[in-house]
XYZ file of C-alpha atoms in Angstrom:
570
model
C -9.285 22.413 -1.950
C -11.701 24.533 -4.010
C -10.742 27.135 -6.132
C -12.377 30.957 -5.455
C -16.324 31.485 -5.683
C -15.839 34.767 -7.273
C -13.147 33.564 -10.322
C -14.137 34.482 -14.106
C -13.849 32.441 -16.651
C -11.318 32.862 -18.845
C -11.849 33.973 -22.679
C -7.906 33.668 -23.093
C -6.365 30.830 -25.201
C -5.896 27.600 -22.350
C -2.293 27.382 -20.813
C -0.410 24.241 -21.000
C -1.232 23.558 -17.639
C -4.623 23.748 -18.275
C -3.967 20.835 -20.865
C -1.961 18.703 -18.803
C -4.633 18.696 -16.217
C -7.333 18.032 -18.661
C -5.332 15.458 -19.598
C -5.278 13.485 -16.501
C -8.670 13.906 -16.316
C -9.708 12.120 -19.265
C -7.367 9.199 -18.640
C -9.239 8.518 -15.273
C -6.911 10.378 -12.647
C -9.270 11.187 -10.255
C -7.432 13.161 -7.615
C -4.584 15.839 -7.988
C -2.748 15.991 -4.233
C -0.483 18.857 -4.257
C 2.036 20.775 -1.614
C 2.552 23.918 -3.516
C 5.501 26.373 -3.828
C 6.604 28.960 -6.427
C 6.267 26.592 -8.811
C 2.384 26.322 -8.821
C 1.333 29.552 -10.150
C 0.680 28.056 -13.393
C -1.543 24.944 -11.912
C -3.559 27.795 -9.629
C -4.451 29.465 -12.772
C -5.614 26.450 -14.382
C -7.639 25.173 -11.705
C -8.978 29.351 -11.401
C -9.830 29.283 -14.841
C -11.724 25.871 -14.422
C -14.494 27.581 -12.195
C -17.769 28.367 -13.806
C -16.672 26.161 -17.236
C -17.191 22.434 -18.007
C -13.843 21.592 -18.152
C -13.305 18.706 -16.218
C -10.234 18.286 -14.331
C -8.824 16.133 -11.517
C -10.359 17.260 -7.600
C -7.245 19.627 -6.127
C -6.672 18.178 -2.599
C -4.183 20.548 -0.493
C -2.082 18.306 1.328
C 0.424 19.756 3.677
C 2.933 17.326 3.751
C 4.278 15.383 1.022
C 4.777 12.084 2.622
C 1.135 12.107 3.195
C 0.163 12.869 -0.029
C 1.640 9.999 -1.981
C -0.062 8.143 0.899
C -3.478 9.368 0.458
C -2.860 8.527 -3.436
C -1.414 5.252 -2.848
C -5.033 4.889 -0.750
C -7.252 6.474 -3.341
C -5.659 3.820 -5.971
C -6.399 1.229 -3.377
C -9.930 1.882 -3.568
C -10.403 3.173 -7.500
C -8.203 0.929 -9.341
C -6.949 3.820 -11.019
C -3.989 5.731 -10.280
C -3.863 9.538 -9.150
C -1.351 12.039 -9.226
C 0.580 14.253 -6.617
C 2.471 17.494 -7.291
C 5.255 18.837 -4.798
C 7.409 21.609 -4.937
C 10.277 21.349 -6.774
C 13.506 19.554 -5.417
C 12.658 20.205 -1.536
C 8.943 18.475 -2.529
C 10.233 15.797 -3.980
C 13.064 14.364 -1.210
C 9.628 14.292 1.282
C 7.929 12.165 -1.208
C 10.697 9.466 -0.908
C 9.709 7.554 2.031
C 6.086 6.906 0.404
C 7.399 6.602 -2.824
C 9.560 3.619 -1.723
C 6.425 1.810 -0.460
C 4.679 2.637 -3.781
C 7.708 1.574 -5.924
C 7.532 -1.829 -4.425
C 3.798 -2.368 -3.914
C 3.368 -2.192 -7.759
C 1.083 1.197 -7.268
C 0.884 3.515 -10.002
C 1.107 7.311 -9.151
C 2.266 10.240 -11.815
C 4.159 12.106 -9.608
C 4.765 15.611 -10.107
C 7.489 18.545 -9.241
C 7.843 22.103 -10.804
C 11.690 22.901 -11.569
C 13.223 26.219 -10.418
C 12.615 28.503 -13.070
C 15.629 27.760 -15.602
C 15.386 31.147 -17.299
C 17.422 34.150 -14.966
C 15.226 36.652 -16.949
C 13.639 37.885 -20.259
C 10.478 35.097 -19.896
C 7.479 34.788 -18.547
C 8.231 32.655 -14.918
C 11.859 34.021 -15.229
C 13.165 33.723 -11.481
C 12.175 35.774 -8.967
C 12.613 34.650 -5.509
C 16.047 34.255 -4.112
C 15.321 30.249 -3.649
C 15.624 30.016 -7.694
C 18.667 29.986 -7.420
C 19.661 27.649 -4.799
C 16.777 24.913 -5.104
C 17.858 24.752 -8.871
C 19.987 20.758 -9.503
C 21.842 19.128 -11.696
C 19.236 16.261 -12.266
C 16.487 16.755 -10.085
C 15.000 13.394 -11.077
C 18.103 11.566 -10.079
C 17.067 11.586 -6.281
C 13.989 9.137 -7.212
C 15.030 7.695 -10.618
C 16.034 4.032 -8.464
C 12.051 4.395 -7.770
C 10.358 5.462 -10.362
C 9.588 3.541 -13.475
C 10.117 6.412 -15.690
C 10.918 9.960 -15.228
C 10.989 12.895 -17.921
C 11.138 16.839 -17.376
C 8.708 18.882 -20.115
C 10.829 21.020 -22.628
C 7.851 22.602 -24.525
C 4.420 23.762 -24.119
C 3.322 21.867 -27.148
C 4.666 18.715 -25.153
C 1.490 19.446 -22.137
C -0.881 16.413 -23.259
C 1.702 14.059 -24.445
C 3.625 14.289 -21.172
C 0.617 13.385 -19.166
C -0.609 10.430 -21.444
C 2.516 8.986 -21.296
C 2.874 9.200 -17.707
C -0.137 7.196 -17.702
C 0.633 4.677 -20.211
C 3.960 3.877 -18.181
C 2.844 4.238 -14.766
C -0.557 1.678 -15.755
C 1.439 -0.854 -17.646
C 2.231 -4.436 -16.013
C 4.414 -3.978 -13.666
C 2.632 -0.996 -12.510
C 4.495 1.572 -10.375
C 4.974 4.875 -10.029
C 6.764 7.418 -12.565
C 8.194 11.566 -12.329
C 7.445 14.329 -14.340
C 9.344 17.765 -13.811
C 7.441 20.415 -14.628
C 9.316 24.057 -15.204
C 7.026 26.850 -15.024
C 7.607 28.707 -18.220
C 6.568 26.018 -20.607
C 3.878 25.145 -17.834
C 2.390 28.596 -17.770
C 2.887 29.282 -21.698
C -0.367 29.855 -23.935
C -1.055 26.275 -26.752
C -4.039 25.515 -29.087
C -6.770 24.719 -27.415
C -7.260 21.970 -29.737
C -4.221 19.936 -28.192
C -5.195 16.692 -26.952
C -3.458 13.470 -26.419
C -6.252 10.560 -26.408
C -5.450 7.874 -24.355
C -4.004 4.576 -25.824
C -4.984 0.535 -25.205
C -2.428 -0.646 -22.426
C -0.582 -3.942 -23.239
C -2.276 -6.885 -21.563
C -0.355 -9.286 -19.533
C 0.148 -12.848 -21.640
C -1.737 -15.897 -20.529
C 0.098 -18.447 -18.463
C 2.224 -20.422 -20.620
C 0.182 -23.755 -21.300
C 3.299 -26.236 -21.144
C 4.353 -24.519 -17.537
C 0.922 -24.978 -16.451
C 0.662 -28.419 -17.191
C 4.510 -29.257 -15.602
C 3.172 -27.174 -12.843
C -0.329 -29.508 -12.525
C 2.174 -32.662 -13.047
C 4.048 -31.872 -10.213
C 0.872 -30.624 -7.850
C -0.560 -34.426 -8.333
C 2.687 -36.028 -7.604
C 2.964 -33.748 -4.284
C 2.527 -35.881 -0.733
C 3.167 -32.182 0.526
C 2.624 -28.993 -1.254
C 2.470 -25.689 0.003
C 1.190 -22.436 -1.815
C 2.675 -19.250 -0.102
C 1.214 -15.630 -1.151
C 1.265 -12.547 -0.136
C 0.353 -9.447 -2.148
C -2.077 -10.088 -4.767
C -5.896 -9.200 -3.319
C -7.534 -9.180 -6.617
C -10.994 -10.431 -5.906
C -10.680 -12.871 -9.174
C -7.422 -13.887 -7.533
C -9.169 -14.947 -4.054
C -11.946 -16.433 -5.817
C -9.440 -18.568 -8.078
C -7.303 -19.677 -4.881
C -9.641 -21.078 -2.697
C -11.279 -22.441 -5.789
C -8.180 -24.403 -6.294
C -7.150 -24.766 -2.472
C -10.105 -26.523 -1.421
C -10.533 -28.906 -4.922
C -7.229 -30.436 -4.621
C -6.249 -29.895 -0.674
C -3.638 -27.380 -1.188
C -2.037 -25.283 2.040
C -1.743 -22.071 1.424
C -0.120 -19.479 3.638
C -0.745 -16.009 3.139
C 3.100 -14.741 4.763
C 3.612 -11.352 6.127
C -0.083 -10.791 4.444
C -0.539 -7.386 2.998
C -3.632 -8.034 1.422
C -6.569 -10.776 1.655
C -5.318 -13.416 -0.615
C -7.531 -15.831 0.739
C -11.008 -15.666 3.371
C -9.031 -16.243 6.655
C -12.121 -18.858 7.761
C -10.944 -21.433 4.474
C -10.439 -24.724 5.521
C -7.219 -24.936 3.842
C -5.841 -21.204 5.084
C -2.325 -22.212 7.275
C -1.431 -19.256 8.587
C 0.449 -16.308 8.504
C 4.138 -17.755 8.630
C 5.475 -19.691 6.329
C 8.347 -20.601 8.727
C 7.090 -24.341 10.570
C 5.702 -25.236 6.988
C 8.520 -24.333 4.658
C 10.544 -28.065 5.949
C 8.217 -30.266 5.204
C 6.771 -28.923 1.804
C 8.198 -31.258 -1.303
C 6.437 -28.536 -3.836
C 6.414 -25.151 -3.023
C 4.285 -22.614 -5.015
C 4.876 -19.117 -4.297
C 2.360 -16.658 -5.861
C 2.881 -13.064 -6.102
C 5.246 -12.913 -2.469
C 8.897 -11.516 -2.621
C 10.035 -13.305 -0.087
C 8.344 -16.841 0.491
C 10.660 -17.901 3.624
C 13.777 -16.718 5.345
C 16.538 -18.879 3.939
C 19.170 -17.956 6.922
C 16.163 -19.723 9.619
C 13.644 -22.230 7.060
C 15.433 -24.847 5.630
C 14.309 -26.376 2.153
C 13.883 -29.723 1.773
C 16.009 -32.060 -0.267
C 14.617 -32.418 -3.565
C 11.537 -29.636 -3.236
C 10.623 -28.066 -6.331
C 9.980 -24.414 -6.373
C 7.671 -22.634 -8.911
C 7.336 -18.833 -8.577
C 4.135 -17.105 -10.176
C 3.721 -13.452 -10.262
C 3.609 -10.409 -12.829
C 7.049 -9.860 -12.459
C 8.503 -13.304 -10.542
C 11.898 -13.003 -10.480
C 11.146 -9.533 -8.936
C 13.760 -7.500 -11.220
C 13.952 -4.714 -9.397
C 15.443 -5.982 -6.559
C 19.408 -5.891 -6.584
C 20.056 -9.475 -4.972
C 17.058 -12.172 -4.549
C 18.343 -15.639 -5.208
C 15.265 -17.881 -3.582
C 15.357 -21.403 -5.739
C 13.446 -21.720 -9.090
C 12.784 -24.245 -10.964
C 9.523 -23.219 -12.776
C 9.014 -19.463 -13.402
C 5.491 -18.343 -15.176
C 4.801 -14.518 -15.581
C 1.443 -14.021 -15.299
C -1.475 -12.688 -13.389
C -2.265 -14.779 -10.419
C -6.110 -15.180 -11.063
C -5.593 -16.571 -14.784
C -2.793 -19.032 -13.394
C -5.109 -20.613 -10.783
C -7.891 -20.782 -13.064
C -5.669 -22.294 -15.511
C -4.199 -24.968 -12.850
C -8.060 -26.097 -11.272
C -8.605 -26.835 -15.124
C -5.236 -28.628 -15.853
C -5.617 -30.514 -12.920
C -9.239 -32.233 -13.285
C -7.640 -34.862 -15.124
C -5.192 -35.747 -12.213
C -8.246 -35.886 -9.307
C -8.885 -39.622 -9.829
C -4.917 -40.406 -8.965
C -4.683 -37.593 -5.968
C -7.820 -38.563 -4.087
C -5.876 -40.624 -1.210
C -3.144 -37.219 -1.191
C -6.139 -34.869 -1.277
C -8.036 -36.841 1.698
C -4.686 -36.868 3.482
C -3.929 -33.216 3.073
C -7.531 -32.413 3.995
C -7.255 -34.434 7.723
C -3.743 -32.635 8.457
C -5.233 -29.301 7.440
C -7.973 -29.735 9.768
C -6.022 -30.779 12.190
C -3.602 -27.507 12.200
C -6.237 -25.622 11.800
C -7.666 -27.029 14.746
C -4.667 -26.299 16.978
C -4.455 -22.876 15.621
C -7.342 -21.621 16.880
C -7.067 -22.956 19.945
C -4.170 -20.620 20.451
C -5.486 -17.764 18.736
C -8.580 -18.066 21.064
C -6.162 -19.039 24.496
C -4.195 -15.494 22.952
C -6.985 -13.432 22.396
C -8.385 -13.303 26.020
C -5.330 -11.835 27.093
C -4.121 -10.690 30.395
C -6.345 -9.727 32.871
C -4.665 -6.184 34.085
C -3.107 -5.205 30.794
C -4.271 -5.124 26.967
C -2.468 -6.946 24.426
C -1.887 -6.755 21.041
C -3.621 -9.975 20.532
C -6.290 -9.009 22.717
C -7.159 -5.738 21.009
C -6.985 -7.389 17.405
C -9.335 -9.604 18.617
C -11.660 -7.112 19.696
C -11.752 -5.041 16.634
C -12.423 -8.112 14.957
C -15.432 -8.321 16.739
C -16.130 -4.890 16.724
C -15.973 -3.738 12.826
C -17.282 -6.760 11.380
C -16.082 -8.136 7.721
C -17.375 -5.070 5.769
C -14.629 -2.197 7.391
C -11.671 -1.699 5.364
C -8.824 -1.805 7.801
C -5.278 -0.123 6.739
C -2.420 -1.622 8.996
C 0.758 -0.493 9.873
C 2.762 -2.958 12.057
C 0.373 -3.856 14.832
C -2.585 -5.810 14.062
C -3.082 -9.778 14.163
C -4.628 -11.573 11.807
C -4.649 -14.674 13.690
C -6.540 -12.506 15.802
C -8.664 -10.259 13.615
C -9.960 -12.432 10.755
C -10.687 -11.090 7.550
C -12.954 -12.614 5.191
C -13.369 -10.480 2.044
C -11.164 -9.107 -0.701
C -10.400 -6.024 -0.214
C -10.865 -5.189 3.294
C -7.188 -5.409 4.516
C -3.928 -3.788 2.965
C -0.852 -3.432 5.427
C 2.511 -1.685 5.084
C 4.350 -3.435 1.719
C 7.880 -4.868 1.894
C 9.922 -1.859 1.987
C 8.676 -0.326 5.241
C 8.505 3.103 4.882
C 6.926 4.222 8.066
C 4.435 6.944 7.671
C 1.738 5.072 5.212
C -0.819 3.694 7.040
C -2.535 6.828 8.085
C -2.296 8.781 5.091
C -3.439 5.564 2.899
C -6.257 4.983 4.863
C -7.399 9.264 4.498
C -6.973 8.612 0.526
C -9.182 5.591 0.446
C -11.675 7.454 2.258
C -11.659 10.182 0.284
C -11.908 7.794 -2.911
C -15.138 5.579 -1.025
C -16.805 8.073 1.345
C -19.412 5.295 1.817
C -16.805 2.733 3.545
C -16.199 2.150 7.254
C -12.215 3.009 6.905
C -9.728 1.708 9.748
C -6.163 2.689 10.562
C -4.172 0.435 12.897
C -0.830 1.859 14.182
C 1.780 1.862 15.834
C 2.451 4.599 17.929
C 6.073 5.229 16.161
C 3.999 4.878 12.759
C 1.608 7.328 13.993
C 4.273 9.788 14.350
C 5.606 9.248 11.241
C 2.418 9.523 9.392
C 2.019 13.637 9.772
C -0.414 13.486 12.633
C -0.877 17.444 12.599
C -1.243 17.457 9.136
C -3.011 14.332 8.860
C -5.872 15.687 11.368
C -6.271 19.237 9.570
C -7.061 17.381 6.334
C -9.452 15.214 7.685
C -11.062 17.739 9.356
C -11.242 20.127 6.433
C -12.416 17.943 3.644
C -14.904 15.335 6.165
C -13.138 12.831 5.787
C -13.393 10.881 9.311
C -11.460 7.463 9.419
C -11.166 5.391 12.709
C -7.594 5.645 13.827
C -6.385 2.471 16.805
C -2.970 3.472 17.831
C -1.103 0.393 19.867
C 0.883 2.418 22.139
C 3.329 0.490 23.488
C 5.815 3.575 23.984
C 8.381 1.611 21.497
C 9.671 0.776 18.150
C 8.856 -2.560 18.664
C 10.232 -3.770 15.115
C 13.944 -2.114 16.117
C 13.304 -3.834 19.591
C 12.576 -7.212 17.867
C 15.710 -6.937 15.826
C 18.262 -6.441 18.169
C 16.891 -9.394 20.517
C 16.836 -11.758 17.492
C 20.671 -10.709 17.832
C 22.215 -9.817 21.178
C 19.493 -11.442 23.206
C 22.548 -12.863 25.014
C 24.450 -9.784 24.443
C 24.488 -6.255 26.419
C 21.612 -5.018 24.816
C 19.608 -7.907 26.269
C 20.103 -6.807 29.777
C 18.269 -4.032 28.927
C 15.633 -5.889 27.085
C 16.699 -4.292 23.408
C 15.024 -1.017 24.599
C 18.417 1.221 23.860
C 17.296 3.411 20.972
C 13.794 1.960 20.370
C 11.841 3.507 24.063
C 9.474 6.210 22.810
C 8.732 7.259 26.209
C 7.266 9.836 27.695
C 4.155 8.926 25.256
C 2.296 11.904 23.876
C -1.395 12.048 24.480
C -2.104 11.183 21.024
C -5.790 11.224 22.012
C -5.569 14.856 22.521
C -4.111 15.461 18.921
C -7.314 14.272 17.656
C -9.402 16.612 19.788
C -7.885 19.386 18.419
C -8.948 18.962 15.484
C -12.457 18.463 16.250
C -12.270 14.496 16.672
C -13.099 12.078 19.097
C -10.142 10.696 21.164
C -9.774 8.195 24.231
C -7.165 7.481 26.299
C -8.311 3.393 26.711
C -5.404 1.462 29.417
C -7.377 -1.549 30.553
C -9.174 -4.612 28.916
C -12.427 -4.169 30.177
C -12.843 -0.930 28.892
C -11.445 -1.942 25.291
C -14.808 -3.288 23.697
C -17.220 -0.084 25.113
C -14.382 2.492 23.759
C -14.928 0.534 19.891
C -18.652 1.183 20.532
C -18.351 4.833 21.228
C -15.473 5.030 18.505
C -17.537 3.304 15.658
C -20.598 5.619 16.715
C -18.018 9.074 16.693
C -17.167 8.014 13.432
C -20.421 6.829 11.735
C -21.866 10.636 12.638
C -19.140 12.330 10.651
C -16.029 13.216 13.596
C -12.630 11.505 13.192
C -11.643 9.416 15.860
C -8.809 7.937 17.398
C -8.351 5.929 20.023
C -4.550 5.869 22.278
C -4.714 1.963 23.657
C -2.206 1.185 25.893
C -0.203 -1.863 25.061
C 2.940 -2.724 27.160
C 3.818 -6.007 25.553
């Protein structure tokens, strides 16, 4: 969004919104994503004012859709490293911003979210109400519909208040564990004159500790007198992190299993990468290590094994935001994931002489599974002959993006199918399943790395949830072409999936779980896209899969958003 060629500068004295944007600024908040309503006057004449000066203030991005905004920040974060803010309209804004900030809240993301408040003055003030809705939109605690969520929350009582609220939104959205925090913004004390000399500078962020030196060396004690361990991640895709895992990994032999992956934690062609389910591994393990994953194994199906230590690792590893999680522990060490592995490769050096016959052991069996899993993976990815299948298309993008695309995922895609080598080039849908983030994640990161080749792989229910109107018009008006894949399999496969694991046997199995989860008739999603200028292709059988990627990366690389509707029954 740009603000009007023809604005004047201002000569009055700033506005507190003025300061609270400036403030965001300097603490490295790129992008403001906002849905406005009655609330915004203040922020428009901020933003107005901005035009022509040198004040430097976060890039306005009109979003319309809330859900899709916190996605395209949760996206731009993704790809900066710093967090970015969003501002809704009031209480209506903020219940669409839920869904997203779910996924946000347990992916660790920061975000400042913002809402304006109705108006809490009836009359005799500047911003007193004046549209029937002040009345009705106005709650008891507005924040209370988020505060589960949301790290912190705090509604701004005074003008004065305008840089302080925004550095400490900051401070508490950036600190370890990072996540996202609410500020309620009413418009009187947003729209109220302040000194222009009122700053709030930003302050050093508290560093996580190093891992505790006695757990690390009980933790290295009980790696050397392993026959069988197992390292199970999930969510950390810091590049040190990687790096520092297959480090470790391929010195002393170690499994690891990246489980319901949504990041890289480790180059998918590693000689000691096992997978993608922790399931067949979990029974035989007699040390488990999980690092930075919520939930290592399913305890109702994967069985423990008698006598199997468990050590957790992680920023937060008891996770203590989530009302019941009771996995075993019997070594807990709060810390980043990158200094812990480093710390272990170094603790364990002394050990190598002792664990040479267990490492050469662990290295044959690796190879072996390895061995067998590819076999599959490559008997899977030729698919059927007459239909495409999931495993079929993975394979193919694999093929067709190479290791440099950044691909956001939402349900469909197969690793075992689609290898990914580099940090940083995969994030999927975190644990709480919000539907609706994919799309809108993978618009944010290109907005925040124009330069990137940015992939969005859907399912055709998570499509729909992800705002495809609105998610087209902003792509189309700020240029910000990403390569959408929708597997349209005219389902929600994961609702599907659920009720067989149950009533397989049951009623609903005669029907093969479809009750409640058939999508059909599909839309022609493909046509969506050409509305708004893009590319789309209707693409139904496997021969025509790989030539449809071609024109699709080729759409795409000369500036037109593109998405392709693939057919996929299974």
């Amino acid at each position: 969004m740009s603000v009007p060629s023809g604005a004047k500068q201002s000569t009055r004295s700033p506005i507190a919104a003025e300061i609270f944007l400036k403030t965001l600024a300097e603490h490295g908040v790129d992008y403001f994503f906002c849905n406005p309503g009655t609330d915004f006057p203040p922020i428009v004449e901020a933003f107005t004012r901005a035009q022509g000066s040198n004040a430097r203030l976060p890039q306005p991005v009109l979003v319309p859709h809330e859900n899709l905004a916190v996605a395209m920040a949760h996206g731009a974060y993704l790809m900066t490293g710093r967090p970015q803010a969003v501002m809704v309209h009031v209480n209506v804004g903020t219940g669409n911003t839920i869904n997203n900030i779910t996924n946000a809240a347990r992916d660790r993301a920061p975000l400042i979210l913002a809402a304006g408040r109705t108006p809490f003055t009836e009359k005799g003030s500047f911003g007193s109400r004046s549209r029937s809705i002040h009345w009705a939109q106005e709650m008891f605690d507005q924040a209370g519909m988020l505060r589960e969520l949301v790290k912190w929350d705090y509604e701004m009582k005074v003008p004065e208040q305008a840089a302080d609220v925004a550095a400490r939104a900051y401070e508490m959205t950036m600190t370890s564990p990072r996540g996202p925090v609410y500020l309620v913004l009413p418009r009187e004390p947003l729209s109220a004159p302040v000194s222009e000399t009122l700053s709030s500078a930003p302050r050093e962020l508290p560093s996580l500790g190093y891992p505790d030196p006695r757990a690390i060396e009980t933790l290295a004690e009980w790696i050397a007198a392993s026959q069988s361990p197992l390292i199970i991640t999930s969510s950390d895709g810091d590049p040190r992190a990687v790096a520092a895992l297959a480090k470790l990994a391929e010195a002393y032999a170690l499994p690891v299993v990246n489980h319901n992956p949504r990041v890289v934690t480790l180059p998918s062609s590693h000689p000691m990468h096992a997978g993608y389910d922790s399931g067949p591994l979990v029974p035989e393990a007699d040390l488990i290590i999980n690092a930075e994953c919520d939930v290592p194994w399913y305890p109702h199906l994967d069985k423990v094994k008698s006598g199997c230590k468990v050590a957790h690792i992680g920023e937060d590893p008891v996770y203590q935001r989530y009302p019941m999680r009771t996995f075993p522990s019997d070594l807990s060490l709060a810390a980043r994931s990158a200094d812990a592995f480093e710390a272990l490769y170094a603790a364990l050096e002394k050990h190598r002489s002792r664990m040479t016959p267990a490492i050469e052991a662990r290295r044959k069996h690796a190879a072996e599974r390895r061995k067998a899993r590819t076999e599959k993976a490559a008997k899977e990815s030729r698919g059927a002959t007459d239909k495409i299948t999931p495993h079929y298309l993975s394979h193919c993008i694999g093929e067709a993006f190479g290791t440099d695309a950044v691909i956001f995922n939402e349900y469909p895609l197969s690793l075992e199918h689609c290898p990914r080598e580099k940090a940083e080039t995969f994030y999927s849908l975190g644990p709480a399943g919000g539907l609706g983030w994919g799309l809108g994640a993978a618009i944010g990161a290109k907005l925040a790395a124009p330069e990137k080749l940015i992939v969005a792989t859907l399912g055709d229910g998570s499509y729909m949830f992800g705002n495809p109107t609105v998610s087209h018009w902003v792509q189309q008006k700020f240029s910000l072409p990403i390569l959408s894949i929708v597997f349209n399999n005219s389902r929600y496969g994961a609702v599907r999936r659920a009720t067989l694991s149950m009533f397989k046997d049951g009623v609903a199995g005669e029907t093969d779980g479809r009750f409640l989860a058939d999508l059909d008739p599909s839309p022609p999603f493909d046509e969506f896209v050409t509305s708004q200028g893009g590319h789309g292709e209707r693409v139904e059988r496997p021969e025509d899969v790989p030539a449809a990627l071609k024109r699709a990366l080729d759409a795409v690389r000369s500036g037109k958003q593109v998405l392709l509707n693939v057919i996929t029954p299974y």
